[in-house]
Amino acid sequence: MRKVILSLAMVTVLLSCDNNDNEAVTPTVPTTYSFERDGASTVSFSGQTTRIKMGDELAKALLMADTETVASLNGKFAHTEGESNFSEAALNASSKSVRSKVANSIDFFAANTTDATAIKADFDSWIVGQVENVFPYWNQDASKGVAGKLQEAGGGPVRWVNAKGLEYDQAIVKGLIGGLMTDQILNNYLSTAVLDAASNIADNDNDVLISGKNYTTMEHKWDEAFGYMYGNELDITNPVLNVDQYLNKYLNRVEGDADFAGIAADIYDAFTIGRAAIVAKDYSTRDLQATIIKEKISEIIGIRAVYYLQVAKLTLANDKGTAFHDLSEGFGFIYSLQFTRQPNSSEPYFTKAEVDGFINTLMSGDGFWDISTDTLDEMSNTITAKFNFTLEQAGS
C-alpha cells in the first residue's frame, strides 16, 4: 500500500487548525492508519472484525449440505450470545450478529423500516432456499427448472444451483457486501448524523473520551467504518487485501484490474486522512474524505456487477456451470447497488425499486436458463451509465 501523499491544499487545511490558545498547530498526519494518545493506540473496531469472521463462517457453512440446517445457518446469520454456532469460542461468546446490522444504517433505514424488513427477509429466504431447495438435490444434475449441481467445463468446480440456476450462497455473500459492509460504512458510520450525533463535536474538540476507552466517540465511529473494510487484516498499517470473503476481497479484485489500479490506495488514504482530520478537529477535511470513500466503495459494487454480467456472456451458451456462477455473483452485486451512495448526495446510485427490477428480470421465467446476452448488455449499460467508468473497463 503506497503512503499518503498530502496535497498542498490538504496540508494548508490541516495547518489551519487552532489549539485552545488560538495558536496555529501542526497536527500529525500519519502515512498509515496508526493513531495514538498518550503512547497507546486509539484505533478500535473489534465488532467489525467479529462480524466479518461470522460472515466468513456462514459463507463456508452454506456449502455443507451434509451437516447444516436452516436452524444452524440462521444461528450463524442471526447469532445469539452464548450459542455454539461457530468454530471460534470468541464468536460464540459475542453479543454481535450479522443479521442485526443488515440494512441498518441511520441514513437509509432509520426511517424506512419497511425496506429494512424486506431486505432482511430476502436473506432469510435465501438461507431457507439453500437448505430446502438445493441441499436435497446436492448429488443430482441440475437442468432447466430442476435444482442440483453443475460442473464448470474442463473439470472445473462444481456449483449448486436452484431451479432457476441461482447459487443462493453467492446471493447471500455478495448481498452482504452491500447490505452489511457497504451500508454500514457509507450510510451509517461515515454519516454526519452518526459522526456528529449528540455532543460528539464538542467532545472531540475537547478530547472527551468514552468512559474507560482511549478514544472519542467520533474517532471510534470512523474506526468502525474502517473496520468493515480492513477488520480482518493482520496489520492495518500495511493491508494486503483478499483476507476475507467480502468487501476486502473485492477491493483486491478491482485493484488488480489495470483500469482501476490505485483505487485501493485512494480508499486507504482517504480513511487515514479523514481520521487524522478528526484528531485535528478539521471536520471539513473529514467530510471530504468521507465523500471520496463513498464514491470509491460504490464503484467497487458497480464495477463488479457489470463485470460478472459481461463475463457470463462468454460461457452462457456452452458452459452453464461457469456462466451461472458468474451470474450468481452478479446477482449479489446488483442486489448490493441499493446500498451505494452517490457523492454529495443522500441517495444510492440505484433505488431499491430499481434493484428489484433488475432482480426480477434475472429471475423471470426459468431465470438464468432463459437469460439472453442482449438482456445482460442492456442491464450492464444501465448500470455503467450511473458511474464514471465504461462498459469496456468494467467488463474486462
PDB file of C-alpha atoms in Angstrom, residues 12-260:
ATOM      1  CA  THR A  12      -2.886  24.046   4.442  1.00  0.00           C
ATOM      2  CA  VAL A  13      -6.246  22.964   5.807  1.00  0.00           C
ATOM      3  CA  LEU A  14      -4.654  20.821   8.492  1.00  0.00           C
ATOM      4  CA  LEU A  15      -2.209  23.539   9.470  1.00  0.00           C
ATOM      5  CA  SER A  16      -5.080  25.955   9.923  1.00  0.00           C
ATOM      6  CA  CYS A  17      -6.350  24.123  12.989  1.00  0.00           C
ATOM      7  CA  ASP A  18      -6.047  26.069  16.220  1.00  0.00           C
ATOM      8  CA  ASN A  19      -5.443  24.843  19.740  1.00  0.00           C
ATOM      9  CA  ASN A  20      -7.263  26.204  22.760  1.00  0.00           C
ATOM     10  CA  ASP A  21      -4.947  29.239  22.831  1.00  0.00           C
ATOM     11  CA  ASN A  22      -5.790  30.072  19.202  1.00  0.00           C
ATOM     12  CA  GLU A  23      -2.222  29.396  18.144  1.00  0.00           C
ATOM     13  CA  ALA A  24      -1.638  27.550  14.884  1.00  0.00           C
ATOM     14  CA  VAL A  25      -0.636  23.925  15.443  1.00  0.00           C
ATOM     15  CA  THR A  26       0.711  21.238  13.160  1.00  0.00           C
ATOM     16  CA  PRO A  27      -1.190  18.002  13.738  1.00  0.00           C
ATOM     17  CA  THR A  28       0.498  14.741  12.852  1.00  0.00           C
ATOM     18  CA  VAL A  29      -0.780  13.186   9.657  1.00  0.00           C
ATOM     19  CA  PRO A  30       0.464   9.583   9.592  1.00  0.00           C
ATOM     20  CA  THR A  31       1.242   7.746   6.386  1.00  0.00           C
ATOM     21  CA  THR A  32      -0.592   4.692   7.719  1.00  0.00           C
ATOM     22  CA  TYR A  33      -3.733   4.095   9.759  1.00  0.00           C
ATOM     23  CA  SER A  34      -1.985   4.399  13.117  1.00  0.00           C
ATOM     24  CA  PHE A  35      -3.170   6.823  15.821  1.00  0.00           C
ATOM     25  CA  GLU A  36      -2.122   7.107  19.448  1.00  0.00           C
ATOM     26  CA  ARG A  37      -2.940   9.100  22.559  1.00  0.00           C
ATOM     27  CA  ASP A  38      -0.506   9.079  25.469  1.00  0.00           C
ATOM     28  CA  GLY A  39       1.502   6.341  23.784  1.00  0.00           C
ATOM     29  CA  ALA A  40      -1.436   3.948  23.336  1.00  0.00           C
ATOM     30  CA  SER A  41      -3.457   3.212  20.213  1.00  0.00           C
ATOM     31  CA  THR A  42      -6.803   4.957  19.822  1.00  0.00           C
ATOM     32  CA  VAL A  43      -7.963   2.672  16.990  1.00  0.00           C
ATOM     33  CA  SER A  44     -10.703   0.138  17.776  1.00  0.00           C
ATOM     34  CA  PHE A  45     -13.081  -1.871  15.561  1.00  0.00           C
ATOM     35  CA  SER A  46     -13.394  -5.280  17.225  1.00  0.00           C
ATOM     36  CA  GLY A  47     -17.123  -5.541  16.475  1.00  0.00           C
ATOM     37  CA  GLN A  48     -16.473  -5.258  12.757  1.00  0.00           C
ATOM     38  CA  THR A  49     -13.804  -7.960  12.856  1.00  0.00           C
ATOM     39  CA  THR A  50     -16.230 -10.218  14.706  1.00  0.00           C
ATOM     40  CA  ARG A  51     -18.967  -9.801  12.101  1.00  0.00           C
ATOM     41  CA  ILE A  52     -16.537 -10.373   9.223  1.00  0.00           C
ATOM     42  CA  LYS A  53     -15.406 -13.630  10.860  1.00  0.00           C
ATOM     43  CA  MET A  54     -19.012 -14.660  11.438  1.00  0.00           C
ATOM     44  CA  GLY A  55     -19.741 -13.920   7.791  1.00  0.00           C
ATOM     45  CA  ASP A  56     -16.780 -15.999   6.651  1.00  0.00           C
ATOM     46  CA  GLU A  57     -18.013 -18.997   8.645  1.00  0.00           C
ATOM     47  CA  LEU A  58     -21.521 -18.526   7.265  1.00  0.00           C
ATOM     48  CA  ALA A  59     -20.142 -18.491   3.715  1.00  0.00           C
ATOM     49  CA  LYS A  60     -18.411 -21.853   4.239  1.00  0.00           C
ATOM     50  CA  ALA A  61     -21.390 -23.394   6.022  1.00  0.00           C
ATOM     51  CA  LEU A  62     -23.711 -22.591   3.119  1.00  0.00           C
ATOM     52  CA  LEU A  63     -21.954 -25.344   1.165  1.00  0.00           C
ATOM     53  CA  MET A  64     -22.083 -28.010   3.894  1.00  0.00           C
ATOM     54  CA  ALA A  65     -25.144 -29.916   2.791  1.00  0.00           C
ATOM     55  CA  ASP A  66     -24.456 -32.925   4.999  1.00  0.00           C
ATOM     56  CA  THR A  67     -24.350 -31.029   8.288  1.00  0.00           C
ATOM     57  CA  GLU A  68     -26.118 -27.673   8.046  1.00  0.00           C
ATOM     58  CA  THR A  69     -29.801 -26.959   8.633  1.00  0.00           C
ATOM     59  CA  VAL A  70     -31.948 -23.855   8.495  1.00  0.00           C
ATOM     60  CA  ALA A  71     -31.527 -23.536  12.252  1.00  0.00           C
ATOM     61  CA  SER A  72     -27.739 -23.880  12.184  1.00  0.00           C
ATOM     62  CA  LEU A  73     -27.320 -21.429   9.309  1.00  0.00           C
ATOM     63  CA  ASN A  74     -29.659 -18.968  10.960  1.00  0.00           C
ATOM     64  CA  GLY A  75     -27.556 -19.349  14.091  1.00  0.00           C
ATOM     65  CA  LYS A  76     -24.551 -18.082  12.156  1.00  0.00           C
ATOM     66  CA  PHE A  77     -26.506 -15.316  10.444  1.00  0.00           C
ATOM     67  CA  ALA A  78     -28.546 -14.157  13.442  1.00  0.00           C
ATOM     68  CA  HIS A  79     -26.266 -15.267  16.271  1.00  0.00           C
ATOM     69  CA  THR A  80     -27.431 -15.119  19.878  1.00  0.00           C
ATOM     70  CA  GLU A  81     -24.799 -14.541  22.545  1.00  0.00           C
ATOM     71  CA  GLY A  82     -23.581 -17.807  24.086  1.00  0.00           C
ATOM     72  CA  GLU A  83     -24.906 -20.150  21.410  1.00  0.00           C
ATOM     73  CA  SER A  84     -22.369 -22.532  19.867  1.00  0.00           C
ATOM     74  CA  ASN A  85     -22.738 -21.558  16.229  1.00  0.00           C
ATOM     75  CA  PHE A  86     -19.096 -21.018  15.308  1.00  0.00           C
ATOM     76  CA  SER A  87     -15.729 -22.759  15.471  1.00  0.00           C
ATOM     77  CA  GLU A  88     -14.200 -19.872  17.465  1.00  0.00           C
ATOM     78  CA  ALA A  89     -15.205 -19.628  21.109  1.00  0.00           C
ATOM     79  CA  ALA A  90     -14.897 -15.834  20.981  1.00  0.00           C
ATOM     80  CA  LEU A  91     -17.522 -15.665  18.250  1.00  0.00           C
ATOM     81  CA  ASN A  92     -19.903 -17.858  20.229  1.00  0.00           C
ATOM     82  CA  ALA A  93     -19.456 -15.636  23.287  1.00  0.00           C
ATOM     83  CA  SER A  94     -20.055 -12.463  21.302  1.00  0.00           C
ATOM     84  CA  SER A  95     -23.247 -10.431  21.509  1.00  0.00           C
ATOM     85  CA  LYS A  96     -22.782  -9.407  17.840  1.00  0.00           C
ATOM     86  CA  SER A  97     -24.644 -10.806  14.875  1.00  0.00           C
ATOM     87  CA  VAL A  98     -24.563 -10.321  11.129  1.00  0.00           C
ATOM     88  CA  ARG A  99     -28.317 -10.047  10.599  1.00  0.00           C
ATOM     89  CA  SER A 100     -28.786  -7.261  13.143  1.00  0.00           C
ATOM     90  CA  LYS A 101     -26.669  -4.891  11.036  1.00  0.00           C
ATOM     91  CA  VAL A 102     -28.100  -5.769   7.623  1.00  0.00           C
ATOM     92  CA  ALA A 103     -29.960  -2.775   6.155  1.00  0.00           C
ATOM     93  CA  ASN A 104     -29.479  -0.977   9.448  1.00  0.00           C
ATOM     94  CA  SER A 105     -27.831   2.334   8.513  1.00  0.00           C
ATOM     95  CA  ILE A 106     -29.147   5.533  10.025  1.00  0.00           C
ATOM     96  CA  ASP A 107     -29.248   7.407   6.708  1.00  0.00           C
ATOM     97  CA  PHE A 108     -31.116   4.805   4.650  1.00  0.00           C
ATOM     98  CA  PHE A 109     -33.136   2.725   7.095  1.00  0.00           C
ATOM     99  CA  ALA A 110     -33.742   4.528  10.382  1.00  0.00           C
ATOM    100  CA  ALA A 111     -36.946   5.945   8.932  1.00  0.00           C
ATOM    101  CA  ASN A 112     -37.503   3.176   6.394  1.00  0.00           C
ATOM    102  CA  THR A 113     -38.129   0.058   8.403  1.00  0.00           C
ATOM    103  CA  THR A 114     -40.358  -1.377   5.671  1.00  0.00           C
ATOM    104  CA  ASP A 115     -37.464  -1.743   3.253  1.00  0.00           C
ATOM    105  CA  ALA A 116     -35.129  -2.887   6.028  1.00  0.00           C
ATOM    106  CA  THR A 117     -37.551  -5.655   6.983  1.00  0.00           C
ATOM    107  CA  ALA A 118     -37.956  -6.728   3.353  1.00  0.00           C
ATOM    108  CA  ILE A 119     -34.182  -6.855   2.818  1.00  0.00           C
ATOM    109  CA  LYS A 120     -33.596  -8.959   5.929  1.00  0.00           C
ATOM    110  CA  ALA A 121     -36.394 -11.242   4.751  1.00  0.00           C
ATOM    111  CA  ASP A 122     -34.588 -11.733   1.424  1.00  0.00           C
ATOM    112  CA  PHE A 123     -31.523 -13.084   3.223  1.00  0.00           C
ATOM    113  CA  ASP A 124     -33.700 -15.265   5.439  1.00  0.00           C
ATOM    114  CA  SER A 125     -35.426 -16.699   2.369  1.00  0.00           C
ATOM    115  CA  TRP A 126     -32.132 -17.431   0.616  1.00  0.00           C
ATOM    116  CA  ILE A 127     -30.946 -19.397   3.637  1.00  0.00           C
ATOM    117  CA  VAL A 128     -34.177 -21.408   3.671  1.00  0.00           C
ATOM    118  CA  GLY A 129     -33.911 -21.876  -0.092  1.00  0.00           C
ATOM    119  CA  GLN A 130     -30.399 -23.289   0.174  1.00  0.00           C
ATOM    120  CA  VAL A 131     -31.471 -25.892   2.732  1.00  0.00           C
ATOM    121  CA  GLU A 132     -34.896 -26.796   1.383  1.00  0.00           C
ATOM    122  CA  ASN A 133     -34.491 -26.304  -2.379  1.00  0.00           C
ATOM    123  CA  VAL A 134     -30.818 -27.078  -3.021  1.00  0.00           C
ATOM    124  CA  PHE A 135     -29.415 -29.379  -0.324  1.00  0.00           C
ATOM    125  CA  PRO A 136     -31.899 -32.197  -1.145  1.00  0.00           C
ATOM    126  CA  TYR A 137     -30.602 -32.241  -4.738  1.00  0.00           C
ATOM    127  CA  TRP A 138     -26.888 -31.988  -3.908  1.00  0.00           C
ATOM    128  CA  ASN A 139     -25.939 -35.089  -5.920  1.00  0.00           C
ATOM    129  CA  GLN A 140     -28.398 -34.562  -8.762  1.00  0.00           C
ATOM    130  CA  ASP A 141     -27.534 -32.834 -12.025  1.00  0.00           C
ATOM    131  CA  ALA A 142     -29.302 -29.514 -12.457  1.00  0.00           C
ATOM    132  CA  SER A 143     -31.362 -28.708 -15.511  1.00  0.00           C
ATOM    133  CA  LYS A 144     -33.907 -26.099 -16.512  1.00  0.00           C
ATOM    134  CA  GLY A 145     -36.463 -25.952 -13.720  1.00  0.00           C
ATOM    135  CA  VAL A 146     -34.557 -28.508 -11.640  1.00  0.00           C
ATOM    136  CA  ALA A 147     -32.115 -27.714  -8.809  1.00  0.00           C
ATOM    137  CA  GLY A 148     -28.851 -29.564  -8.419  1.00  0.00           C
ATOM    138  CA  LYS A 149     -25.195 -29.489  -9.381  1.00  0.00           C
ATOM    139  CA  LEU A 150     -23.433 -28.026 -12.395  1.00  0.00           C
ATOM    140  CA  GLN A 151     -19.775 -28.602 -13.093  1.00  0.00           C
ATOM    141  CA  GLU A 152     -17.764 -25.955 -14.849  1.00  0.00           C
ATOM    142  CA  ALA A 153     -16.220 -27.006 -18.159  1.00  0.00           C
ATOM    143  CA  GLY A 154     -12.834 -28.689 -18.257  1.00  0.00           C
ATOM    144  CA  GLY A 155     -13.264 -30.419 -14.932  1.00  0.00           C
ATOM    145  CA  GLY A 156     -13.744 -27.135 -13.098  1.00  0.00           C
ATOM    146  CA  PRO A 157     -15.511 -26.581  -9.773  1.00  0.00           C
ATOM    147  CA  VAL A 158     -18.988 -27.933  -9.086  1.00  0.00           C
ATOM    148  CA  ARG A 159     -21.672 -25.335  -8.418  1.00  0.00           C
ATOM    149  CA  TRP A 160     -25.012 -25.951  -6.710  1.00  0.00           C
ATOM    150  CA  VAL A 161     -27.985 -24.005  -8.040  1.00  0.00           C
ATOM    151  CA  ASN A 162     -31.703 -23.700  -7.518  1.00  0.00           C
ATOM    152  CA  ALA A 163     -34.254 -24.409 -10.220  1.00  0.00           C
ATOM    153  CA  LYS A 164     -33.561 -21.038 -11.868  1.00  0.00           C
ATOM    154  CA  GLY A 165     -29.778 -21.502 -11.889  1.00  0.00           C
ATOM    155  CA  LEU A 166     -29.039 -19.208  -8.927  1.00  0.00           C
ATOM    156  CA  GLU A 167     -26.459 -20.129  -6.303  1.00  0.00           C
ATOM    157  CA  TYR A 168     -28.052 -18.973  -3.059  1.00  0.00           C
ATOM    158  CA  ASP A 169     -24.694 -18.888  -1.297  1.00  0.00           C
ATOM    159  CA  GLN A 170     -23.414 -16.324  -3.799  1.00  0.00           C
ATOM    160  CA  ALA A 171     -26.553 -14.229  -3.450  1.00  0.00           C
ATOM    161  CA  ILE A 172     -26.048 -14.173   0.322  1.00  0.00           C
ATOM    162  CA  VAL A 173     -22.314 -13.462   0.405  1.00  0.00           C
ATOM    163  CA  LYS A 174     -22.309 -10.843  -2.336  1.00  0.00           C
ATOM    164  CA  GLY A 175     -25.533  -9.382  -0.986  1.00  0.00           C
ATOM    165  CA  LEU A 176     -23.858  -8.914   2.392  1.00  0.00           C
ATOM    166  CA  ILE A 177     -21.071  -6.930   0.739  1.00  0.00           C
ATOM    167  CA  GLY A 178     -23.741  -4.327   0.113  1.00  0.00           C
ATOM    168  CA  GLY A 179     -26.311  -4.973   2.810  1.00  0.00           C
ATOM    169  CA  LEU A 180     -23.811  -5.160   5.669  1.00  0.00           C
ATOM    170  CA  MET A 181     -20.364  -3.757   4.806  1.00  0.00           C
ATOM    171  CA  THR A 182     -21.176  -1.044   2.290  1.00  0.00           C
ATOM    172  CA  ASP A 183     -24.330   0.141   4.018  1.00  0.00           C
ATOM    173  CA  GLN A 184     -22.652   0.346   7.409  1.00  0.00           C
ATOM    174  CA  ILE A 185     -19.590   2.174   6.065  1.00  0.00           C
ATOM    175  CA  LEU A 186     -21.208   4.653   3.718  1.00  0.00           C
ATOM    176  CA  ASN A 187     -24.635   5.239   5.186  1.00  0.00           C
ATOM    177  CA  ASN A 188     -24.007   4.737   8.863  1.00  0.00           C
ATOM    178  CA  TYR A 189     -20.537   5.294  10.313  1.00  0.00           C
ATOM    179  CA  LEU A 190     -19.484   7.922   7.757  1.00  0.00           C
ATOM    180  CA  SER A 191     -22.815   9.709   8.050  1.00  0.00           C
ATOM    181  CA  THR A 192     -22.686  13.129   9.686  1.00  0.00           C
ATOM    182  CA  ALA A 193     -25.795  12.023  11.576  1.00  0.00           C
ATOM    183  CA  VAL A 194     -23.568   9.454  13.316  1.00  0.00           C
ATOM    184  CA  LEU A 195     -20.238  11.271  13.392  1.00  0.00           C
ATOM    185  CA  ASP A 196     -21.776  14.493  14.714  1.00  0.00           C
ATOM    186  CA  ALA A 197     -24.534  12.995  16.864  1.00  0.00           C
ATOM    187  CA  ALA A 198     -25.342  14.486  20.266  1.00  0.00           C
ATOM    188  CA  SER A 199     -22.224  16.078  21.788  1.00  0.00           C
ATOM    189  CA  ASN A 200     -19.718  14.317  19.510  1.00  0.00           C
ATOM    190  CA  ILE A 201     -18.248  17.516  18.049  1.00  0.00           C
ATOM    191  CA  ALA A 202     -17.808  19.225  21.410  1.00  0.00           C
ATOM    192  CA  ASP A 203     -16.424  16.043  22.942  1.00  0.00           C
ATOM    193  CA  ASN A 204     -13.962  15.593  20.104  1.00  0.00           C
ATOM    194  CA  ASP A 205     -12.954  19.265  20.255  1.00  0.00           C
ATOM    195  CA  ASN A 206     -12.166  18.874  23.932  1.00  0.00           C
ATOM    196  CA  ASP A 207     -10.736  15.334  23.816  1.00  0.00           C
ATOM    197  CA  VAL A 208     -13.536  13.940  25.964  1.00  0.00           C
ATOM    198  CA  LEU A 209     -13.080  10.173  25.767  1.00  0.00           C
ATOM    199  CA  ILE A 210     -15.623   7.379  26.008  1.00  0.00           C
ATOM    200  CA  SER A 211     -15.607   6.119  29.564  1.00  0.00           C
ATOM    201  CA  GLY A 212     -12.858   3.548  30.038  1.00  0.00           C
ATOM    202  CA  LYS A 213     -11.578   3.964  26.480  1.00  0.00           C
ATOM    203  CA  ASN A 214      -8.729   5.822  24.816  1.00  0.00           C
ATOM    204  CA  TYR A 215     -10.761   7.379  22.022  1.00  0.00           C
ATOM    205  CA  THR A 216     -13.528   9.879  21.440  1.00  0.00           C
ATOM    206  CA  THR A 217     -16.872   8.750  20.060  1.00  0.00           C
ATOM    207  CA  MET A 218     -16.153  10.400  16.718  1.00  0.00           C
ATOM    208  CA  GLU A 219     -12.794   8.679  16.417  1.00  0.00           C
ATOM    209  CA  HIS A 220     -14.425   5.350  17.193  1.00  0.00           C
ATOM    210  CA  LYS A 221     -17.227   5.759  14.653  1.00  0.00           C
ATOM    211  CA  TRP A 222     -14.691   6.460  11.904  1.00  0.00           C
ATOM    212  CA  ASP A 223     -12.670   3.422  13.004  1.00  0.00           C
ATOM    213  CA  GLU A 224     -15.762   1.233  12.811  1.00  0.00           C
ATOM    214  CA  ALA A 225     -16.248   2.267   9.192  1.00  0.00           C
ATOM    215  CA  PHE A 226     -12.600   1.426   8.537  1.00  0.00           C
ATOM    216  CA  GLY A 227     -13.085  -1.935  10.254  1.00  0.00           C
ATOM    217  CA  TYR A 228     -15.682  -3.183   7.787  1.00  0.00           C
ATOM    218  CA  MET A 229     -13.047  -2.893   5.049  1.00  0.00           C
ATOM    219  CA  TYR A 230      -9.850  -3.821   6.905  1.00  0.00           C
ATOM    220  CA  GLY A 231     -11.045  -5.578  10.064  1.00  0.00           C
ATOM    221  CA  ASN A 232      -9.586  -8.966   9.140  1.00  0.00           C
ATOM    222  CA  GLU A 233      -6.125  -7.639   8.189  1.00  0.00           C
ATOM    223  CA  LEU A 234      -3.219  -8.818  10.324  1.00  0.00           C
ATOM    224  CA  ASP A 235      -1.538  -5.406  10.013  1.00  0.00           C
ATOM    225  CA  ILE A 236      -3.766  -2.434   9.246  1.00  0.00           C
ATOM    226  CA  THR A 237      -0.733  -0.249   8.643  1.00  0.00           C
ATOM    227  CA  ASN A 238       0.102  -2.438   5.631  1.00  0.00           C
ATOM    228  CA  PRO A 239      -3.079  -4.125   4.376  1.00  0.00           C
ATOM    229  CA  VAL A 240      -2.534  -6.943   1.902  1.00  0.00           C
ATOM    230  CA  LEU A 241      -6.227  -7.337   0.886  1.00  0.00           C
ATOM    231  CA  ASN A 242      -8.078 -10.527  -0.064  1.00  0.00           C
ATOM    232  CA  VAL A 243      -8.245 -11.545   3.600  1.00  0.00           C
ATOM    233  CA  ASP A 244     -11.987 -12.189   3.835  1.00  0.00           C
ATOM    234  CA  GLN A 245     -14.893 -13.201   1.591  1.00  0.00           C
ATOM    235  CA  TYR A 246     -16.397  -9.751   1.451  1.00  0.00           C
ATOM    236  CA  LEU A 247     -15.557  -6.133   0.614  1.00  0.00           C
ATOM    237  CA  ASN A 248     -11.838  -6.506   1.288  1.00  0.00           C
ATOM    238  CA  LYS A 249     -11.642  -9.350  -1.255  1.00  0.00           C
ATOM    239  CA  TYR A 250     -13.351  -7.363  -3.984  1.00  0.00           C
ATOM    240  CA  LEU A 251     -11.337  -4.229  -3.406  1.00  0.00           C
ATOM    241  CA  ASN A 252      -8.412  -6.510  -4.211  1.00  0.00           C
ATOM    242  CA  ARG A 253     -10.149  -7.751  -7.370  1.00  0.00           C
ATOM    243  CA  VAL A 254     -10.840  -4.236  -8.625  1.00  0.00           C
ATOM    244  CA  GLU A 255      -7.336  -3.051  -7.717  1.00  0.00           C
ATOM    245  CA  GLY A 256      -5.979  -5.930  -9.821  1.00  0.00           C
ATOM    246  CA  ASP A 257      -7.708  -4.567 -12.935  1.00  0.00           C
ATOM    247  CA  ALA A 258      -5.323  -2.185 -14.691  1.00  0.00           C
ATOM    248  CA  ASP A 259      -8.218   0.142 -15.498  1.00  0.00           C
ATOM    249  CA  PHE A 260      -8.790   0.751 -11.782  1.00  0.00           C
TER     250      PHE A 260
END
